[in-house]
Amino acid sequence: MNREKSAWGRPWERSFLGFTFTRNRQNPKIRIAPGSLKRCKDRIRELTSRRHSMEMEERIRRLNQFLIGWIGYFQLVETPSFLQKLDAWVKRRLRMIRWKEWKKPKTRQRKLVSLGARIGKAWEWANTRKAYWRIAKSPILHKTLDSAYWKSQGLKSLMERYDTLRQT
């Protein structure tokens, strides 16, 4: 027996194969262990790093491959609320990358207008000095680079995939 791996404790204090349970004693639910979620986010950070130059189609393909496999393993989870947050976080990371790709204010304004933003607002946001991560949460990028945009680019939604897997 390996003493470092063996332990005892309450189900919500221990994790097993990446899963743990909620604290509710009458009706415990299966959830993802915090360590597993951290490793998932680390992998997403790696795939969406601004340091690695990559076509967005290739980045989305790799991201989809990882996320679909990951949710396939964790489809037993009974607490899916974190999936919506994770979906939103992934889209914010992609908006950050897209904003960096556009580099110049003139390009940013042109792209924002082509995606439906008003000219004045597009010019205002195109000339901002805010950092990439902060601008990725701005209202104008939320409106122009929304879920429909990313779906058209080929990004798969974790929540939709989870619902599909749970129905079958």
PDB file of C-alpha atoms in Angstrom:
ATOM      1  CA  MET A   1       0.000   0.000   0.000  1.00  0.00           C
ATOM      2  CA  ASN A   2       1.288   3.473  -0.869  1.00  0.00           C
ATOM      3  CA  ARG A   3       0.854   5.656   2.223  1.00  0.00           C
ATOM      4  CA  GLU A   4       1.141   8.915   0.239  1.00  0.00           C
ATOM      5  CA  LYS A   5      -1.761   7.993  -2.025  1.00  0.00           C
ATOM      6  CA  SER A   6      -3.915   6.251   0.585  1.00  0.00           C
ATOM      7  CA  ALA A   7      -6.074   8.341   2.883  1.00  0.00           C
ATOM      8  CA  TRP A   8      -9.441   8.477   4.552  1.00  0.00           C
ATOM      9  CA  GLY A   9     -11.871  11.310   5.010  1.00  0.00           C
ATOM     10  CA  ARG A  10     -15.276  12.642   4.130  1.00  0.00           C
ATOM     11  CA  PRO A  11     -16.320  12.150   0.484  1.00  0.00           C
ATOM     12  CA  TRP A  12     -16.398  15.915  -0.158  1.00  0.00           C
ATOM     13  CA  GLU A  13     -12.852  16.228   1.216  1.00  0.00           C
ATOM     14  CA  ARG A  14     -11.363  13.518  -1.006  1.00  0.00           C
ATOM     15  CA  SER A  15     -11.133  13.185  -4.753  1.00  0.00           C
ATOM     16  CA  PHE A  16     -11.152   9.998  -6.784  1.00  0.00           C
ATOM     17  CA  LEU A  17     -10.273   9.876 -10.501  1.00  0.00           C
ATOM     18  CA  GLY A  18     -10.909  13.617 -10.766  1.00  0.00           C
ATOM     19  CA  PHE A  19     -14.322  13.550  -9.084  1.00  0.00           C
ATOM     20  CA  THR A  20     -15.551  14.549  -5.643  1.00  0.00           C
ATOM     21  CA  PHE A  21     -18.953  15.116  -4.003  1.00  0.00           C
ATOM     22  CA  THR A  22     -20.916  18.083  -2.706  1.00  0.00           C
ATOM     23  CA  ARG A  23     -21.255  18.543   1.067  1.00  0.00           C
ATOM     24  CA  ASN A  24     -24.996  17.807   1.121  1.00  0.00           C
ATOM     25  CA  ARG A  25     -25.386  14.665   3.250  1.00  0.00           C
ATOM     26  CA  GLN A  26     -28.995  13.893   2.232  1.00  0.00           C
ATOM     27  CA  ASN A  27     -28.487  14.302  -1.506  1.00  0.00           C
ATOM     28  CA  PRO A  28     -24.774  14.413  -2.457  1.00  0.00           C
ATOM     29  CA  LYS A  29     -23.969  15.230  -6.072  1.00  0.00           C
ATOM     30  CA  ILE A  30     -20.957  14.325  -8.159  1.00  0.00           C
ATOM     31  CA  ARG A  31     -18.752  17.271  -9.062  1.00  0.00           C
ATOM     32  CA  ILE A  32     -15.335  17.875 -10.557  1.00  0.00           C
ATOM     33  CA  ALA A  33     -12.451  17.966  -8.107  1.00  0.00           C
ATOM     34  CA  PRO A  34     -10.769  21.387  -7.807  1.00  0.00           C
ATOM     35  CA  GLY A  35      -7.440  19.943  -8.945  1.00  0.00           C
ATOM     36  CA  SER A  36      -8.981  18.590 -12.137  1.00  0.00           C
ATOM     37  CA  LEU A  37     -10.575  21.947 -12.895  1.00  0.00           C
ATOM     38  CA  LYS A  38      -7.242  23.697 -12.314  1.00  0.00           C
ATOM     39  CA  ARG A  39      -5.467  21.318 -14.714  1.00  0.00           C
ATOM     40  CA  CYS A  40      -8.198  21.935 -17.294  1.00  0.00           C
ATOM     41  CA  LYS A  41      -7.774  25.713 -17.017  1.00  0.00           C
ATOM     42  CA  ASP A  42      -3.994  25.373 -17.245  1.00  0.00           C
ATOM     43  CA  ARG A  43      -4.371  23.381 -20.466  1.00  0.00           C
ATOM     44  CA  ILE A  44      -6.796  25.967 -21.885  1.00  0.00           C
ATOM     45  CA  ARG A  45      -4.325  28.718 -20.984  1.00  0.00           C
ATOM     46  CA  GLU A  46      -1.646  26.801 -22.847  1.00  0.00           C
ATOM     47  CA  LEU A  47      -3.866  26.377 -25.928  1.00  0.00           C
ATOM     48  CA  THR A  48      -4.964  30.029 -25.896  1.00  0.00           C
ATOM     49  CA  SER A  49      -1.627  31.596 -25.072  1.00  0.00           C
ATOM     50  CA  ARG A  50      -0.918  34.808 -26.965  1.00  0.00           C
ATOM     51  CA  ARG A  51       2.751  33.855 -27.156  1.00  0.00           C
ATOM     52  CA  HIS A  52       2.129  31.079 -29.666  1.00  0.00           C
ATOM     53  CA  SER A  53       1.377  32.355 -33.131  1.00  0.00           C
ATOM     54  CA  MET A  54      -1.259  30.126 -34.675  1.00  0.00           C
ATOM     55  CA  GLU A  55      -4.184  30.455 -37.055  1.00  0.00           C
ATOM     56  CA  MET A  56      -7.473  30.854 -35.181  1.00  0.00           C
ATOM     57  CA  GLU A  57      -8.983  27.850 -37.023  1.00  0.00           C
ATOM     58  CA  GLU A  58      -6.128  25.616 -35.824  1.00  0.00           C
ATOM     59  CA  ARG A  59      -6.383  27.014 -32.289  1.00  0.00           C
ATOM     60  CA  ILE A  60     -10.139  26.371 -32.191  1.00  0.00           C
ATOM     61  CA  ARG A  61      -9.645  22.870 -33.617  1.00  0.00           C
ATOM     62  CA  ARG A  62      -7.150  21.994 -30.869  1.00  0.00           C
ATOM     63  CA  LEU A  63      -9.323  23.622 -28.217  1.00  0.00           C
ATOM     64  CA  ASN A  64     -12.407  21.695 -29.401  1.00  0.00           C
ATOM     65  CA  GLN A  65     -10.466  18.448 -29.400  1.00  0.00           C
ATOM     66  CA  PHE A  66      -9.382  18.991 -25.794  1.00  0.00           C
ATOM     67  CA  LEU A  67     -12.719  20.325 -24.485  1.00  0.00           C
ATOM     68  CA  ILE A  68     -14.896  17.653 -26.100  1.00  0.00           C
ATOM     69  CA  GLY A  69     -12.666  14.886 -24.745  1.00  0.00           C
ATOM     70  CA  TRP A  70     -12.564  16.521 -21.327  1.00  0.00           C
ATOM     71  CA  ILE A  71     -16.338  16.898 -21.049  1.00  0.00           C
ATOM     72  CA  GLY A  72     -16.740  13.351 -22.345  1.00  0.00           C
ATOM     73  CA  TYR A  73     -14.788  12.105 -19.351  1.00  0.00           C
ATOM     74  CA  PHE A  74     -16.591  14.373 -16.864  1.00  0.00           C
ATOM     75  CA  GLN A  75     -20.110  13.824 -18.238  1.00  0.00           C
ATOM     76  CA  LEU A  76     -21.164  12.195 -14.946  1.00  0.00           C
ATOM     77  CA  VAL A  77     -20.970  15.535 -13.144  1.00  0.00           C
ATOM     78  CA  GLU A  78     -24.269  16.623 -11.596  1.00  0.00           C
ATOM     79  CA  THR A  79     -23.265  20.266 -10.990  1.00  0.00           C
ATOM     80  CA  PRO A  80     -22.997  21.790 -14.492  1.00  0.00           C
ATOM     81  CA  SER A  81     -23.128  25.475 -13.472  1.00  0.00           C
ATOM     82  CA  PHE A  82     -19.342  25.766 -13.690  1.00  0.00           C
ATOM     83  CA  LEU A  83     -19.513  24.785 -17.388  1.00  0.00           C
ATOM     84  CA  GLN A  84     -21.233  28.075 -18.274  1.00  0.00           C
ATOM     85  CA  LYS A  85     -18.491  29.990 -16.468  1.00  0.00           C
ATOM     86  CA  LEU A  86     -15.808  27.935 -18.186  1.00  0.00           C
ATOM     87  CA  ASP A  87     -17.443  28.534 -21.592  1.00  0.00           C
ATOM     88  CA  ALA A  88     -17.505  32.296 -20.955  1.00  0.00           C
ATOM     89  CA  TRP A  89     -13.876  32.231 -19.800  1.00  0.00           C
ATOM     90  CA  VAL A  90     -12.734  30.366 -22.932  1.00  0.00           C
ATOM     91  CA  LYS A  91     -14.536  32.903 -25.145  1.00  0.00           C
ATOM     92  CA  ARG A  92     -12.904  35.771 -23.260  1.00  0.00           C
ATOM     93  CA  ARG A  93      -9.492  34.201 -23.854  1.00  0.00           C
ATOM     94  CA  LEU A  94     -10.291  33.923 -27.575  1.00  0.00           C
ATOM     95  CA  ARG A  95     -11.523  37.547 -27.701  1.00  0.00           C
ATOM     96  CA  MET A  96      -8.220  38.591 -26.149  1.00  0.00           C
ATOM     97  CA  ILE A  97      -6.320  36.767 -28.896  1.00  0.00           C
ATOM     98  CA  ARG A  98      -8.511  38.216 -31.640  1.00  0.00           C
ATOM     99  CA  TRP A  99      -7.985  41.741 -30.256  1.00  0.00           C
ATOM    100  CA  LYS A 100      -4.221  41.246 -30.284  1.00  0.00           C
ATOM    101  CA  GLU A 101      -4.372  39.962 -33.872  1.00  0.00           C
ATOM    102  CA  TRP A 102      -5.995  43.200 -35.004  1.00  0.00           C
ATOM    103  CA  LYS A 103      -2.991  45.220 -33.670  1.00  0.00           C
ATOM    104  CA  LYS A 104      -3.583  48.691 -35.183  1.00  0.00           C
ATOM    105  CA  PRO A 105      -6.448  51.021 -34.213  1.00  0.00           C
ATOM    106  CA  LYS A 106      -7.524  51.396 -37.844  1.00  0.00           C
ATOM    107  CA  THR A 107      -7.824  47.627 -38.251  1.00  0.00           C
ATOM    108  CA  ARG A 108      -9.661  47.312 -34.948  1.00  0.00           C
ATOM    109  CA  GLN A 109     -12.177  49.963 -35.950  1.00  0.00           C
ATOM    110  CA  ARG A 110     -12.732  48.419 -39.376  1.00  0.00           C
ATOM    111  CA  LYS A 111     -13.243  44.932 -37.912  1.00  0.00           C
ATOM    112  CA  LEU A 112     -15.598  46.170 -35.169  1.00  0.00           C
ATOM    113  CA  VAL A 113     -17.712  48.090 -37.691  1.00  0.00           C
ATOM    114  CA  SER A 114     -17.844  45.058 -39.982  1.00  0.00           C
ATOM    115  CA  LEU A 115     -19.135  43.027 -37.014  1.00  0.00           C
ATOM    116  CA  GLY A 116     -21.956  45.498 -36.346  1.00  0.00           C
ATOM    117  CA  ALA A 117     -20.571  48.127 -33.963  1.00  0.00           C
ATOM    118  CA  ARG A 118     -21.361  51.822 -34.468  1.00  0.00           C
ATOM    119  CA  ILE A 119     -18.533  53.842 -36.037  1.00  0.00           C
ATOM    120  CA  GLY A 120     -18.138  56.212 -33.079  1.00  0.00           C
ATOM    121  CA  LYS A 121     -17.988  53.455 -30.475  1.00  0.00           C
ATOM    122  CA  ALA A 122     -15.702  51.385 -32.672  1.00  0.00           C
ATOM    123  CA  TRP A 123     -13.305  54.319 -32.984  1.00  0.00           C
ATOM    124  CA  GLU A 124     -13.446  54.952 -29.232  1.00  0.00           C
ATOM    125  CA  TRP A 125     -12.640  51.341 -28.330  1.00  0.00           C
ATOM    126  CA  ALA A 126     -10.100  50.888 -31.126  1.00  0.00           C
ATOM    127  CA  ASN A 127      -8.004  53.677 -29.614  1.00  0.00           C
ATOM    128  CA  THR A 128      -8.139  52.446 -26.031  1.00  0.00           C
ATOM    129  CA  ARG A 129      -4.944  51.793 -24.115  1.00  0.00           C
ATOM    130  CA  LYS A 130      -6.432  49.113 -21.924  1.00  0.00           C
ATOM    131  CA  ALA A 131      -4.661  45.768 -21.768  1.00  0.00           C
ATOM    132  CA  TYR A 132      -5.771  42.818 -23.893  1.00  0.00           C
ATOM    133  CA  TRP A 133      -7.315  40.847 -21.025  1.00  0.00           C
ATOM    134  CA  ARG A 134      -9.279  43.847 -19.791  1.00  0.00           C
ATOM    135  CA  ILE A 135     -10.565  44.839 -23.235  1.00  0.00           C
ATOM    136  CA  ALA A 136     -11.672  41.225 -23.812  1.00  0.00           C
ATOM    137  CA  LYS A 137     -14.394  41.808 -21.203  1.00  0.00           C
ATOM    138  CA  SER A 138     -15.559  45.114 -22.698  1.00  0.00           C
ATOM    139  CA  PRO A 139     -19.193  45.532 -23.795  1.00  0.00           C
ATOM    140  CA  ILE A 140     -18.259  46.166 -27.422  1.00  0.00           C
ATOM    141  CA  LEU A 141     -16.323  42.899 -27.766  1.00  0.00           C
ATOM    142  CA  HIS A 142     -19.078  41.033 -25.935  1.00  0.00           C
ATOM    143  CA  LYS A 143     -21.541  42.357 -28.494  1.00  0.00           C
ATOM    144  CA  THR A 144     -19.456  41.863 -31.626  1.00  0.00           C
ATOM    145  CA  LEU A 145     -17.536  38.692 -30.730  1.00  0.00           C
ATOM    146  CA  ASP A 146     -20.472  36.950 -29.067  1.00  0.00           C
ATOM    147  CA  SER A 147     -21.375  33.266 -28.821  1.00  0.00           C
ATOM    148  CA  ALA A 148     -22.867  33.247 -32.323  1.00  0.00           C
ATOM    149  CA  TYR A 149     -19.595  34.579 -33.742  1.00  0.00           C
ATOM    150  CA  TRP A 150     -17.536  31.860 -32.052  1.00  0.00           C
ATOM    151  CA  LYS A 151     -20.030  29.201 -33.070  1.00  0.00           C
ATOM    152  CA  SER A 152     -19.639  30.357 -36.685  1.00  0.00           C
ATOM    153  CA  GLN A 153     -15.867  30.060 -36.232  1.00  0.00           C
ATOM    154  CA  GLY A 154     -16.340  26.419 -35.177  1.00  0.00           C
ATOM    155  CA  LEU A 155     -15.993  26.623 -31.378  1.00  0.00           C
ATOM    156  CA  LYS A 156     -17.969  23.934 -29.579  1.00  0.00           C
ATOM    157  CA  SER A 157     -19.896  24.828 -26.431  1.00  0.00           C
ATOM    158  CA  LEU A 158     -19.184  22.772 -23.318  1.00  0.00           C
ATOM    159  CA  MET A 159     -22.721  23.268 -22.035  1.00  0.00           C
ATOM    160  CA  GLU A 160     -24.322  22.108 -25.305  1.00  0.00           C
ATOM    161  CA  ARG A 161     -22.057  19.062 -25.444  1.00  0.00           C
ATOM    162  CA  TYR A 162     -22.821  18.268 -21.784  1.00  0.00           C
ATOM    163  CA  ASP A 163     -26.575  18.455 -22.446  1.00  0.00           C
ATOM    164  CA  THR A 164     -26.189  16.163 -25.473  1.00  0.00           C
ATOM    165  CA  LEU A 165     -24.195  13.606 -23.505  1.00  0.00           C
ATOM    166  CA  ARG A 166     -26.625  13.648 -20.564  1.00  0.00           C
ATOM    167  CA  GLN A 167     -29.670  13.062 -22.810  1.00  0.00           C
ATOM    168  CA  THR A 168     -28.333   9.860 -24.339  1.00  0.00           C
TER     169      THR A 168
END
